[in-house]
């Protein structure tokens, strides 16, 4: 038997522009997580139809199915794709019978990286079952391959921050850079309760960019400058300058058309309740927003966001 867990994530600054090579900052969120367990059923290996002997269970979504059925669809189920790719990476051509069970407290399609976290937890659990260790980089790579199947043109930030479970300053195609937090700061994460259609919002930004590259490259440059300034502020403990940078990043995301009335309502409610800055986080059009707050005011800000319609809130300290 082997078990593994992976955290959720939030993007602090730089979503969408990161797809176009600008930097972004993301951190793991440990209050929510995906958990995977793999149990060997028997050591016996069936040469034929081995995928019938692998059971995939995700009780939260009512899924109890042999792997073979999940692989049969034209686009394989994400969990089946993870199992198949991981077995390939581990060099396990004909696996013995096993069962995997996946649970997650990360809300789906909310910008908190639930898909990537499920992949990371499952990959580690399978590696554990076959007594193999995979590096964070290998786990991140396998997860990226799965993200590509389901999200079109992901930058790779979600799989990186979740596989490494560290704060990352991410630039597409470059080796991971982490960053240090000189003074802890507190965020309230609030969920609109609406699904964030990341593939669609990323696709729509691409259409805008294709129609007027010089305009959108300039917008992405502005986002990139905000990200660099935010990294400097976090690394030198100048937390006061983060709020205005969040507000400016949100305005640029609105210009990219990836905010929504619900996200804007929560951002305005956060500011009215005394947040130092607020922005959507992740793909947008739904999902979560984040607000910077003094630690002693976090609970009252969370209540104000709930009163303004947030489905759920998480208070987290970035350190
Ligand atoms: C999604 O968490 C972040 C986006 O920038 C997409 C990506 O980077 O792949 C919107």
PDB file of N, CA and C and ligand atoms in Angstrom, residues 9 11 15-16 18-19 153-158 198 202 282-283, ligand 1:
ATOM      1  N   UNK A   9      -3.065  25.307  -4.905  1.00  0.00           N
ATOM      2  CA  UNK A   9      -2.166  26.435  -5.198  1.00  0.00           C
ATOM      3  C   UNK A   9      -2.985  27.700  -5.487  1.00  0.00           C
ATOM      4  N   UNK A  11      -2.266  31.500  -7.644  1.00  0.00           N
ATOM      5  CA  UNK A  11      -1.359  32.390  -8.355  1.00  0.00           C
ATOM      6  C   UNK A  11      -1.478  33.755  -7.690  1.00  0.00           C
ATOM      7  N   UNK A  15      -1.055  35.586 -13.771  1.00  0.00           N
ATOM      8  CA  UNK A  15      -1.767  34.598 -14.587  1.00  0.00           C
ATOM      9  C   UNK A  15      -2.068  35.163 -15.981  1.00  0.00           C
ATOM     10  N   UNK A  16      -2.249  34.305 -16.916  1.00  0.00           N
ATOM     11  CA  UNK A  16      -2.491  34.599 -18.340  1.00  0.00           C
ATOM     12  C   UNK A  16      -1.250  35.155 -19.052  1.00  0.00           C
ATOM     13  N   UNK A  18       1.592  34.822 -18.133  1.00  0.00           N
ATOM     14  CA  UNK A  18       2.603  33.765 -17.979  1.00  0.00           C
ATOM     15  C   UNK A  18       2.592  32.797 -19.171  1.00  0.00           C
ATOM     16  N   UNK A  19       1.432  32.677 -19.816  1.00  0.00           N
ATOM     17  CA  UNK A  19       1.329  31.803 -20.996  1.00  0.00           C
ATOM     18  C   UNK A  19       2.192  32.382 -22.136  1.00  0.00           C
ATOM     19  N   UNK A 153      -3.159  24.954 -23.899  1.00  0.00           N
ATOM     20  CA  UNK A 153      -1.776  25.455 -23.906  1.00  0.00           C
ATOM     21  C   UNK A 153      -1.369  25.960 -22.523  1.00  0.00           C
ATOM     22  N   UNK A 154      -1.304  25.089 -21.533  1.00  0.00           N
ATOM     23  CA  UNK A 154      -0.955  25.572 -20.194  1.00  0.00           C
ATOM     24  C   UNK A 154       0.498  26.042 -20.142  1.00  0.00           C
ATOM     25  N   UNK A 155       0.767  27.013 -19.268  1.00  0.00           N
ATOM     26  CA  UNK A 155       2.144  27.510 -19.157  1.00  0.00           C
ATOM     27  C   UNK A 155       3.036  26.521 -18.418  1.00  0.00           C
ATOM     28  N   UNK A 156       2.431  25.709 -17.541  1.00  0.00           N
ATOM     29  CA  UNK A 156       3.222  24.796 -16.708  1.00  0.00           C
ATOM     30  C   UNK A 156       3.351  25.279 -15.271  1.00  0.00           C
ATOM     31  N   UNK A 157       2.716  26.407 -14.958  1.00  0.00           N
ATOM     32  CA  UNK A 157       2.875  26.945 -13.591  1.00  0.00           C
ATOM     33  C   UNK A 157       2.176  26.063 -12.556  1.00  0.00           C
ATOM     34  N   UNK A 158       0.985  25.536 -12.886  1.00  0.00           N
ATOM     35  CA  UNK A 158       0.223  24.762 -11.893  1.00  0.00           C
ATOM     36  C   UNK A 158       0.974  23.495 -11.501  1.00  0.00           C
ATOM     37  N   UNK A 198     -10.930  27.498 -17.412  1.00  0.00           N
ATOM     38  CA  UNK A 198      -9.581  27.983 -17.748  1.00  0.00           C
ATOM     39  C   UNK A 198      -9.257  27.823 -19.232  1.00  0.00           C
ATOM     40  N   UNK A 202      -8.251  31.029 -21.389  1.00  0.00           N
ATOM     41  CA  UNK A 202      -6.927  31.064 -22.038  1.00  0.00           C
ATOM     42  C   UNK A 202      -7.113  31.182 -23.557  1.00  0.00           C
ATOM     43  N   UNK A 282      -5.875  32.867 -10.898  1.00  0.00           N
ATOM     44  CA  UNK A 282      -6.038  31.686 -11.760  1.00  0.00           C
ATOM     45  C   UNK A 282      -6.631  32.093 -13.099  1.00  0.00           C
ATOM     46  N   UNK A 283      -7.372  31.177 -13.691  1.00  0.00           N
ATOM     47  CA  UNK A 283      -7.890  31.409 -15.041  1.00  0.00           C
ATOM     48  C   UNK A 283      -8.968  32.478 -15.127  1.00  0.00           C
TER      49      UNK A 283
HETATM   50  C1  LIG B   1      -4.130  28.911 -14.547  1.00  0.00           C
HETATM   51  O1  LIG B   1      -3.937  28.504 -13.204  1.00  0.00           O
HETATM   52  C2  LIG B   1      -3.137  29.988 -14.902  1.00  0.00           C
HETATM   53  C3  LIG B   1      -3.235  30.508 -16.349  1.00  0.00           C
HETATM   54  O2  LIG B   1      -2.178  31.483 -16.459  1.00  0.00           O
HETATM   55  C4  LIG B   1      -3.062  29.423 -17.365  1.00  0.00           C
HETATM   56  C5  LIG B   1      -1.672  28.835 -17.388  1.00  0.00           C
HETATM   57  O3  LIG B   1      -0.720  29.454 -16.901  1.00  0.00           O
HETATM   58  O4  LIG B   1      -1.532  27.726 -17.934  1.00  0.00           O
HETATM   59  C6  LIG B   1      -4.545  31.221 -16.588  1.00  0.00           C
END
